[in-house]
Tab-separated table of C-alpha atoms in Angstrom:
chain	number	residue	atom	x	y	z
L	1	ALA	CA	6.033	-130.885	78.942
L	2	ARG	CA	5.434	-133.708	76.491
L	3	ILE	CA	5.656	-133.097	72.743
L	4	SER	CA	2.369	-133.756	70.950
L	5	ASP	CA	3.553	-132.739	67.447
L	6	VAL	CA	6.703	-131.640	65.608
L	7	LEU	CA	5.957	-128.705	63.310
L	8	GLU	CA	7.806	-127.038	60.443
L	9	GLU	CA	11.111	-125.321	61.102
L	10	GLY	CA	11.647	-127.494	64.189
L	11	ARG	CA	8.934	-125.902	66.304
L	12	LEU	CA	7.236	-128.081	68.910
L	13	ARG	CA	3.619	-128.325	69.957
L	14	ILE	CA	2.970	-129.344	73.560
L	15	GLY	CA	-0.175	-129.656	75.634
L	16	ASN	CA	-3.440	-131.526	75.331
L	17	GLU	CA	-2.666	-133.272	78.636
L	18	HIS	CA	-5.183	-133.360	81.468
L	19	GLY	CA	-7.128	-130.395	80.130
L	20	THR	CA	-4.191	-128.053	79.386
L	21	SER	CA	-4.093	-125.810	76.329
L	22	ASP	CA	-1.755	-126.145	73.359
L	23	PHE	CA	1.531	-124.247	73.265
L	24	VAL	CA	3.960	-123.910	70.379
L	25	LEU	CA	7.614	-123.699	71.451
L	26	GLU	CA	10.774	-122.598	69.734
L	27	ARG	CA	13.899	-124.658	70.315
L	28	ALA	CA	16.844	-123.404	72.337
L	29	GLU	CA	20.163	-123.398	70.507
L	30	GLU	CA	21.213	-126.599	72.344
L	31	LEU	CA	18.265	-128.465	70.779
L	32	THR	CA	18.747	-127.275	67.210
L	33	ASP	CA	20.309	-130.519	65.994
L	34	VAL	CA	18.632	-132.872	68.476
L	35	GLU	CA	16.086	-135.259	67.006
L	36	LEU	CA	12.843	-134.847	68.932
L	37	LYS	CA	9.823	-137.083	68.449
L	38	ILE	CA	6.212	-137.139	69.491
L	39	GLY	CA	6.031	-138.350	73.092
L	40	ASP	CA	9.450	-136.997	74.129
L	41	GLU	CA	9.554	-134.804	77.225
L	42	VAL	CA	11.255	-131.399	77.280
L	43	ARG	CA	12.042	-128.812	79.934
L	44	THR	CA	10.715	-125.360	79.074
L	45	ASP	CA	11.379	-121.840	80.260
L	46	PRO	CA	8.899	-120.384	82.826
L	47	SER	CA	6.910	-118.588	80.121
L	48	MET	CA	6.395	-121.828	78.150
L	49	ARG	CA	7.891	-120.364	74.973
L	50	VAL	CA	11.222	-122.135	74.546
L	51	ALA	CA	12.189	-125.809	74.836
L	52	LEU	CA	15.470	-125.849	76.741
L	53	GLU	CA	16.361	-129.517	77.218
L	54	ARG	CA	15.199	-132.995	76.272
L	55	LEU	CA	14.519	-135.112	79.356
L	56	PRO	CA	15.165	-138.862	79.559
L	57	SER	CA	11.970	-140.877	79.771
L	58	LYS	CA	11.489	-142.000	83.373
L	59	GLU	CA	8.934	-144.634	82.406
L	60	SER	CA	11.207	-146.439	79.987
L	61	LYS	CA	13.735	-147.207	82.698
L	62	GLU	CA	11.144	-149.013	84.789
L	63	HIS	CA	10.249	-151.613	82.187
L	64	PHE	CA	13.592	-152.937	81.025
L	65	LEU	CA	15.957	-155.605	82.251
L	66	GLU	CA	18.994	-155.173	80.060
L	67	GLU	CA	20.883	-158.250	81.231
L	68	ILE	CA	19.579	-161.736	81.912
L	69	PRO	CA	21.801	-164.441	83.448
L	70	PRO	CA	22.834	-167.462	81.367
L	71	MET	CA	19.662	-169.537	81.200
L	72	PRO	CA	20.145	-172.736	79.168
L	73	TRP	CA	17.126	-175.008	78.926
L	74	GLU	CA	18.820	-177.488	81.254
L	75	ARG	CA	18.432	-175.059	84.161
L	76	ILE	CA	14.648	-175.419	84.033
L	77	GLY	CA	13.385	-178.438	85.925
L	78	GLY	CA	10.426	-180.179	84.291
L	79	GLN	CA	8.041	-178.478	81.819
L	80	GLN	CA	9.499	-180.494	78.956
L	81	GLU	CA	6.326	-180.261	76.851
L	82	ALA	CA	6.235	-176.440	77.098
L	83	ILE	CA	9.967	-176.170	76.394
L	84	ARG	CA	9.712	-178.502	73.386
L	85	ALA	CA	6.847	-176.450	71.918
L	86	ILE	CA	8.670	-173.143	72.203
L	87	ARG	CA	12.008	-174.581	71.014
L	88	ASP	CA	10.368	-176.063	67.920
L	89	ALA	CA	8.852	-172.697	67.045
L	90	ILE	CA	12.140	-170.853	67.510
L	91	GLU	CA	14.912	-173.240	66.480
L	92	LEU	CA	13.502	-175.396	63.679
L	93	PRO	CA	13.128	-172.493	61.172
L	94	ALA	CA	16.771	-171.601	61.834
L	95	LEU	CA	17.996	-175.203	61.438
L	96	HIS	CA	16.021	-176.000	58.274
L	97	PRO	CA	15.380	-172.676	56.495
L	98	GLU	CA	15.093	-174.248	53.032
L	99	LEU	CA	12.175	-176.454	54.095
L	100	PHE	CA	10.270	-173.607	55.696
L	101	GLU	CA	10.953	-171.346	52.712
L	102	LYS	CA	9.431	-173.869	50.289
L	103	PHE	CA	6.195	-173.772	52.252
L	104	GLN	CA	6.355	-169.965	52.574
L	105	TYR	CA	6.202	-170.470	56.316
L	106	SER	CA	6.279	-167.347	58.459
L	107	THR	CA	7.822	-167.799	61.886
L	108	PRO	CA	5.634	-166.951	64.892
L	109	LYS	CA	6.175	-163.569	66.453
L	110	GLY	CA	4.188	-163.949	69.665
L	111	PHE	CA	3.740	-166.558	72.393
L	112	LEU	CA	1.187	-166.967	75.162
L	113	LEU	CA	2.397	-168.872	78.220
L	114	TYR	CA	-0.510	-169.769	80.462
L	115	GLY	CA	-0.918	-171.873	83.566
L	116	PRO	CA	-1.011	-171.753	87.378
L	117	PRO	CA	1.173	-169.254	89.250
L	118	GLY	CA	4.716	-170.198	90.193
L	119	CYS	CA	5.139	-172.881	87.520
L	120	GLY	CA	7.930	-171.255	85.495
L	121	LYS	CA	6.340	-168.956	82.902
L	122	THR	CA	8.755	-166.087	83.579
L	123	LEU	CA	11.709	-168.478	83.731
L	124	ILE	CA	10.747	-169.965	80.356
L	125	GLY	CA	10.420	-166.452	78.916
L	126	LYS	CA	13.965	-165.557	79.989
L	127	ALA	CA	15.293	-168.891	78.758
L	128	THR	CA	13.640	-168.247	75.383
L	129	ALA	CA	15.499	-164.956	75.039
L	130	TYR	CA	18.841	-166.412	76.058
L	131	ASN	CA	18.623	-169.578	73.943
L	132	LEU	CA	17.345	-167.895	70.767
L	133	VAL	CA	20.308	-165.521	70.776
L	134	GLN	CA	22.739	-168.349	71.593
L	135	HIS	CA	21.240	-170.332	68.725
L	136	LEU	CA	21.773	-167.455	66.286
L	137	HIS	CA	25.367	-167.152	67.509
L	138	GLU	CA	26.175	-170.826	66.999
L	139	VAL	CA	24.119	-171.757	63.927
L	140	GLU	CA	24.098	-168.578	61.855
L	141	GLY	CA	27.162	-166.834	63.253
L	142	LEU	CA	25.245	-163.622	63.928
L	143	ASP	CA	26.612	-161.132	66.434
L	144	VAL	CA	23.376	-160.195	68.199
L	145	LYS	CA	22.331	-159.687	71.782
L	146	GLU	CA	19.046	-160.154	73.591
L	147	TYR	CA	17.283	-157.206	75.220
L	148	PHE	CA	14.707	-158.551	77.677
L	149	MET	CA	11.949	-156.119	78.594
L	150	HIS	CA	10.010	-157.453	81.594
L	151	ILE	CA	6.754	-155.565	82.009
L	152	LYS	CA	4.150	-156.289	84.650
L	153	GLY	CA	0.684	-155.609	83.288
L	154	PRO	CA	-0.585	-153.354	86.118
L	155	GLU	CA	2.409	-151.027	85.613
L	156	ILE	CA	0.944	-149.941	82.289
L	157	LEU	CA	-2.462	-148.979	83.646
L	158	ASN	CA	-2.955	-145.263	84.268
L	159	MET	CA	-6.071	-143.333	85.229
L	160	TRP	CA	-5.309	-140.470	82.830
L	161	LEU	CA	-6.802	-140.682	79.368
L	162	GLY	CA	-4.227	-141.785	76.805
L	163	GLU	CA	-1.413	-142.573	79.277
L	164	SER	CA	-1.759	-146.365	79.088
L	165	GLU	CA	-1.759	-146.234	75.291
L	166	ARG	CA	1.301	-143.998	75.361
L	167	LYS	CA	3.169	-146.547	77.483
L	168	ILE	CA	2.285	-149.298	74.995
L	169	ARG	CA	3.641	-147.161	72.143
L	170	GLU	CA	6.756	-146.365	74.140
L	171	ILE	CA	7.495	-150.028	74.864
L	172	PHE	CA	7.255	-151.031	71.199
L	173	LYS	CA	9.178	-147.940	70.124
L	174	LYS	CA	11.986	-148.871	72.494
L	175	ALA	CA	11.960	-152.381	71.031
L	176	ARG	CA	12.278	-150.961	67.498
L	177	ASP	CA	15.144	-148.727	68.610
L	178	TYR	CA	17.081	-151.721	69.917
L	179	LYS	CA	16.285	-153.716	66.792
L	180	GLU	CA	17.954	-150.962	64.755
L	181	LYS	CA	21.035	-151.364	66.954
L	182	GLY	CA	21.338	-155.032	65.966
L	183	GLN	CA	19.805	-156.496	69.118
L	184	ILE	CA	16.777	-158.775	69.411
L	185	PRO	CA	14.222	-157.254	71.783
L	186	PHE	CA	11.938	-159.483	73.845
L	187	ILE	CA	8.784	-157.932	75.249
L	188	PHE	CA	7.612	-160.082	78.156
L	189	ILE	CA	4.294	-158.939	79.643
L	190	ASP	CA	3.419	-160.635	82.909
L	191	GLU	CA	-0.161	-160.672	84.239
L	192	ALA	CA	-1.279	-159.879	80.707
L	193	GLU	CA	-4.982	-160.241	81.533
L	194	SER	CA	-4.808	-157.070	83.644
L	195	ILE	CA	-4.288	-154.844	80.586
L	196	LEU	CA	-5.351	-157.005	77.645
L	197	GLY	CA	-8.578	-158.395	79.086
L	198	THR	CA	-11.788	-158.860	77.123
L	199	ARG	CA	-13.361	-155.501	76.398
L	200	GLN	CA	-16.834	-156.726	77.334
L	201	ALA	CA	-15.575	-157.344	80.871
L	202	TRP	CA	-14.465	-153.712	81.144
L	203	ARG	CA	-17.707	-151.925	80.324
L	204	GLY	CA	-17.330	-149.763	83.405
L	205	SER	CA	-14.023	-148.387	82.129
L	206	ASN	CA	-12.756	-147.177	78.782
L	207	ILE	CA	-9.139	-148.205	79.450
L	208	ASN	CA	-9.181	-151.600	77.748
L	209	ASN	CA	-11.395	-150.300	74.958
L	210	THR	CA	-8.367	-148.347	73.725
L	211	VAL	CA	-5.378	-150.308	75.087
L	212	VAL	CA	-6.309	-153.526	73.268
L	213	PRO	CA	-6.597	-151.870	69.811
L	214	MET	CA	-3.309	-150.036	70.420
L	215	PHE	CA	-1.548	-153.296	71.325
L	216	CYS	CA	-3.035	-155.014	68.262
L	217	ALA	CA	-1.821	-152.213	66.004
L	218	GLU	CA	1.721	-152.480	67.390
L	219	MET	CA	1.685	-156.277	67.032
L	220	ASP	CA	0.621	-155.956	63.386
L	221	GLY	CA	3.801	-153.981	62.731
L	222	ILE	CA	6.031	-156.904	63.744
L	223	GLN	CA	7.091	-159.131	60.864
L	224	SER	CA	9.007	-161.995	62.496
L	225	LEU	CA	11.063	-163.164	65.455
L	226	ARG	CA	14.016	-161.203	64.061
L	227	ASP	CA	12.138	-157.941	64.679
L	228	THR	CA	10.679	-158.425	68.151
L	229	VAL	CA	9.541	-161.398	70.214
L	230	VAL	CA	6.386	-160.791	72.242
L	231	ILE	CA	5.638	-163.177	75.110
L	232	LEU	CA	2.501	-162.859	77.221
L	233	ALA	CA	2.170	-164.701	80.530
L	234	THR	CA	-1.092	-165.187	82.377
L	235	ASN	CA	-2.824	-167.352	84.944
L	236	ARG	CA	-6.186	-166.703	83.288
L	237	PRO	CA	-6.078	-167.062	79.496
L	238	ASP	CA	-9.883	-167.004	79.405
L	239	LEU	CA	-9.802	-163.307	80.361
L	240	ILE	CA	-7.553	-162.151	77.486
L	241	ASP	CA	-9.281	-160.450	74.562
L	242	PRO	CA	-9.628	-162.799	71.539
L	243	ALA	CA	-8.259	-160.087	69.243
L	244	ILE	CA	-4.908	-160.351	71.032
L	245	ILE	CA	-4.445	-164.105	70.829
L	246	ARG	CA	-5.687	-164.700	67.300
L	247	PRO	CA	-3.245	-166.215	64.756
L	248	GLY	CA	-1.027	-163.562	63.213
L	249	ARG	CA	-0.473	-161.826	66.527
L	250	ILE	CA	0.044	-164.384	69.269
L	251	ASP	CA	0.677	-167.487	67.163
L	252	ARG	CA	1.560	-170.022	69.860
L	253	LYS	CA	-0.415	-170.824	72.994
L	254	ILE	CA	1.695	-172.954	75.335
L	255	LYS	CA	0.397	-174.407	78.576
L	256	VAL	CA	2.728	-174.459	81.571
L	257	SER	CA	1.212	-177.090	83.869
L	258	ARG	CA	1.757	-177.992	87.480
L	259	PRO	CA	4.644	-180.464	87.824
L	260	ASN	CA	3.992	-184.180	88.247
L	261	ARG	CA	6.205	-186.431	90.373
L	262	GLU	CA	8.964	-186.822	87.782
L	263	GLU	CA	8.998	-183.083	87.058
L	264	CYS	CA	9.148	-182.298	90.792
L	265	LYS	CA	12.145	-184.617	90.951
L	266	ALA	CA	13.777	-182.709	88.085
L	267	ILE	CA	13.162	-179.424	89.917
L	268	LEU	CA	14.700	-180.841	93.093
L	269	ARG	CA	17.771	-181.816	91.081
L	270	VAL	CA	18.296	-178.126	90.281
L	271	TYR	CA	18.534	-177.303	94.014
L	272	LEU	CA	20.158	-180.494	95.367
L	273	LYS	CA	23.295	-180.042	93.320
L	274	GLU	CA	26.448	-182.124	93.437
L	275	GLY	CA	28.783	-180.903	96.157
L	276	LEU	CA	25.998	-179.636	98.408
L	277	PRO	CA	26.638	-180.872	101.979
L	278	ARG	CA	23.819	-183.364	102.528
L	279	GLU	CA	22.928	-186.494	104.445
L	280	HIS	CA	23.101	-188.825	101.432
L	281	GLU	CA	25.346	-188.423	98.418
L	282	ASP	CA	22.847	-190.416	96.392
L	283	PHE	CA	20.268	-188.002	94.980
L	284	ASP	CA	17.375	-190.487	95.052
L	285	ALA	CA	17.945	-191.166	98.750
L	286	MET	CA	17.368	-187.449	99.396
L	287	ALA	CA	14.523	-186.867	96.960
L	288	GLU	CA	12.301	-189.954	97.211
L	289	PRO	CA	11.172	-189.543	100.863
L	290	PHE	CA	10.251	-185.926	100.087
L	291	LEU	CA	8.280	-186.957	96.986
L	292	ASP	CA	6.577	-189.822	98.848
L	293	ARG	CA	5.281	-187.324	101.416
L	294	LEU	CA	4.250	-184.760	98.814
L	295	PHE	CA	2.348	-187.185	96.604
L	296	SER	CA	0.678	-189.240	99.325
L	297	ARG	CA	-3.104	-188.910	99.585
L	298	ASN	CA	-4.243	-188.971	103.195
L	299	SER	CA	-6.728	-186.932	105.203
L	300	SER	CA	-4.052	-184.601	106.613
L	301	GLN	CA	-3.223	-183.460	103.086
L	302	GLU	CA	-6.752	-182.838	101.823
L	303	VAL	CA	-7.265	-179.273	100.672
L	304	LEU	CA	-10.544	-179.100	98.744
L	305	VAL	CA	-13.529	-181.293	97.975
L	306	LEU	CA	-15.123	-180.711	94.564
L	307	THR	CA	-18.708	-181.712	93.873
L	308	LEU	CA	-18.881	-182.712	90.206
L	309	ARG	CA	-21.760	-182.232	87.817
L	310	ASN	CA	-22.193	-185.998	87.497
L	311	GLY	CA	-22.879	-186.244	91.243
L	312	GLY	CA	-19.482	-187.546	92.309
L	313	ASN	CA	-16.805	-185.944	94.475
L	314	ARG	CA	-13.150	-185.300	93.846
L	315	LYS	CA	-10.612	-184.482	96.533
L	316	MET	CA	-7.644	-182.176	95.968
L	317	TYR	CA	-4.410	-182.766	97.880
L	318	TRP	CA	-1.096	-180.979	98.398
L	319	LYS	CA	0.247	-182.370	95.150
L	320	ASP	CA	-2.489	-180.516	93.237
L	321	PHE	CA	-1.128	-177.156	94.467
L	322	ILE	CA	2.615	-177.727	94.120
L	323	SER	CA	4.715	-175.553	91.802
L	324	GLY	CA	8.341	-174.818	91.013
L	325	ALA	CA	8.176	-171.642	93.112
L	326	ALA	CA	6.762	-173.632	96.033
L	327	ILE	CA	9.606	-176.156	95.811
L	328	GLU	CA	12.110	-173.298	95.781
L	329	GLY	CA	10.533	-171.913	98.964
L	330	ILE	CA	10.604	-175.351	100.614
L	331	MET	CA	14.293	-175.752	99.748
L	332	LYS	CA	15.081	-172.369	101.299
L	333	ARG	CA	13.366	-173.427	104.521
L	334	ALA	CA	15.278	-176.718	104.540
L	335	LYS	CA	18.647	-175.007	104.037
L	336	GLU	CA	17.840	-172.512	106.801
L	337	ARG	CA	17.254	-175.440	109.189
L	338	ALA	CA	20.623	-176.948	108.239
L	339	ILE	CA	22.409	-173.620	108.738
L	340	GLU	CA	20.790	-173.090	112.161
L	341	ARG	CA	22.045	-176.492	113.326
L	342	ALA	CA	25.553	-175.675	112.082
L	343	ILE	CA	25.489	-172.395	114.017
L	344	ASN	CA	24.652	-174.417	117.130
L	345	GLY	CA	27.704	-176.608	116.607
L	346	GLU	CA	26.319	-179.533	114.593
L	347	THR	CA	27.745	-180.787	111.309
L	348	LEU	CA	26.689	-178.667	108.315
L	349	ARG	CA	24.594	-180.937	106.126
L	350	LEU	CA	21.114	-181.037	104.670
L	351	MET	CA	18.986	-183.841	106.087
L	352	VAL	CA	16.072	-185.695	104.517
L	353	ASP	CA	14.066	-184.648	107.560
L	354	ASP	CA	14.755	-180.993	106.699
L	355	LEU	CA	13.041	-181.443	103.353
L	356	VAL	CA	10.016	-183.277	104.755
L	357	VAL	CA	9.481	-180.905	107.697
L	358	SER	CA	9.855	-177.856	105.446
L	359	LEU	CA	7.285	-179.310	103.051
L	360	GLU	CA	4.799	-179.786	105.877
L	361	THR	CA	5.461	-176.301	107.266
L	362	GLU	CA	4.960	-174.666	103.858
L	363	PHE	CA	1.519	-176.197	103.435
L	364	GLN	CA	0.409	-175.984	107.063
L	365	GLU	CA	1.044	-172.243	107.099
L	366	GLY	CA	-1.459	-172.015	104.258
L	367	SER	CA	0.544	-169.722	102.003
L	368	LEU	CA	0.142	-172.133	99.067
L	369	LEU	CA	-3.540	-172.867	99.606
L	370	PRO	CA	-6.645	-170.905	98.560
L	371	ALA	CA	-8.418	-168.596	100.968
L	372	GLU	CA	-11.979	-169.521	101.914
L	373	SER	CA	-13.367	-166.494	100.072
L	374	HIS	CA	-11.610	-167.350	96.788
L	375	LEU	CA	-12.347	-171.051	96.385
L	376	GLU	CA	-14.256	-170.577	93.125
L	377	ASP	CA	-11.430	-168.534	91.595
L	378	TRP	CA	-8.955	-171.321	92.324
L	379	LEU	CA	-10.799	-173.638	89.954
L	380	GLN	CA	-9.331	-171.608	87.091
L	381	LEU	CA	-5.827	-172.355	88.406
L	382	LEU	CA	-6.237	-176.119	88.714
L	383	ASP	CA	-5.535	-178.487	85.846
L	384	MET	CA	-9.138	-179.524	85.323
L	385	GLU	CA	-12.299	-178.432	83.545
L	386	SER	CA	-14.037	-176.023	85.910
L	387	LYS	CA	-17.325	-176.331	83.985
L	388	ASN	CA	-17.697	-179.876	85.386
L	389	VAL	CA	-17.625	-178.590	88.985
L	390	VAL	CA	-20.759	-177.317	90.713
L	391	ARG	CA	-19.424	-176.729	94.234
L	392	VAL	CA	-16.109	-176.194	96.005
L	393	ARG	CA	-15.655	-176.573	99.750
L	394	ARG	CA	-13.149	-177.376	102.462
L	395	PRO	CA	-13.047	-181.005	103.671
L	396	ASN	CA	-14.974	-181.702	106.875
L	397	GLU	CA	-14.900	-184.437	109.508
L	398	ALA	CA	-17.347	-186.592	107.526
L	399	ASP	CA	-14.945	-186.624	104.552
L	400	LYS	CA	-12.073	-187.699	106.785
L	401	ALA	CA	-14.186	-190.403	108.454
L	402	THR	CA	-15.178	-191.765	105.026
L	403	GLU	CA	-11.566	-191.899	103.913
L	404	ASN	CA	-10.450	-193.651	107.105
L	405	THR	CA	-13.220	-196.249	106.674
L	406	MET	CA	-12.155	-196.889	103.078
L	407	ARG	CA	-8.525	-197.151	104.145
L	408	ARG	CA	-9.335	-199.736	106.831
L	409	SER	CA	-11.413	-201.776	104.357
L	410	ILE	CA	-8.512	-201.853	101.922
L	411	ILE	CA	-6.142	-203.011	104.661
């Protein structure tokens, strides 16, 4: 049973769950000196009169990642603008405290990372935790440790009344407990729009009508980065309730964009490390043919045709759907090809052709491209203003014929 109230003389009230009645329990001798709180679970005797044992919370174990690997900023390829924004918010107050104190500046306590899927939001969240603690070690000499709590939004949702709110309380309570132990807790909520969406969009359900206020109340109890760092990640920032992302709760909104050519090159550098058996020792000789293929704009790489409000058309190519996660998948395919050749007796080395063929395979299989039934939804994940688009469609033969005619005229 779950404790709903702690009464005088150590007695415990349980019940009020899913239509059950209240019960008041006495404590067994083993629980006399145990601190029990509202929300804790206890094992009772069959007659529901005595609390025999406090049970560990099974939910709390699901949400926490106690250790994160060393994640210096240099391990993240590209996304320099996003990294600079979050580093300024975290590190500058620690480097120049006297300047910030004169302006009575309060450090931000919450961040929103938004952008297309697979572009490094979770990686940046982990790097934030690691680098903030390393910064406090080196600059201020503090002996602290990060505690990274990775929560996926749908895990919090529960059909039973009050269960989702209880999980929110439990997460923040766990963060406070670790703060008291001298650690810096990081609450990272992925797919935040699934639980913190606008309440108007959830009229058919009362879940968000109570989860959002509960989250806001917990956020209001955080004073600074030294208490708890809250990071929300989402592909759809337009769906998050404005009460969540107002200043004073989530103070920094940082866009994580799709990588351009130079950022793709930086990501490749993470995977094409020195010492890797490859066709060319020179990094550019390996990377440039891959990037030339990725960023070319020909009919075989057309994905979508957008009809704009001004009457014009815009074509979307492979490069408009690339991400760090996609490049990681392409590199895995390329390395698998190299390993297969080595198993068949050839020299173990990664070829330029492995990279190019793996790129083509990744896109031709369609795993990175939108399904026909979700074309409109993909507008929200592209780096453009969707309000300027009136129609989205797949390219047809007429589009390809037009492009070929234009290409011949240019030649």
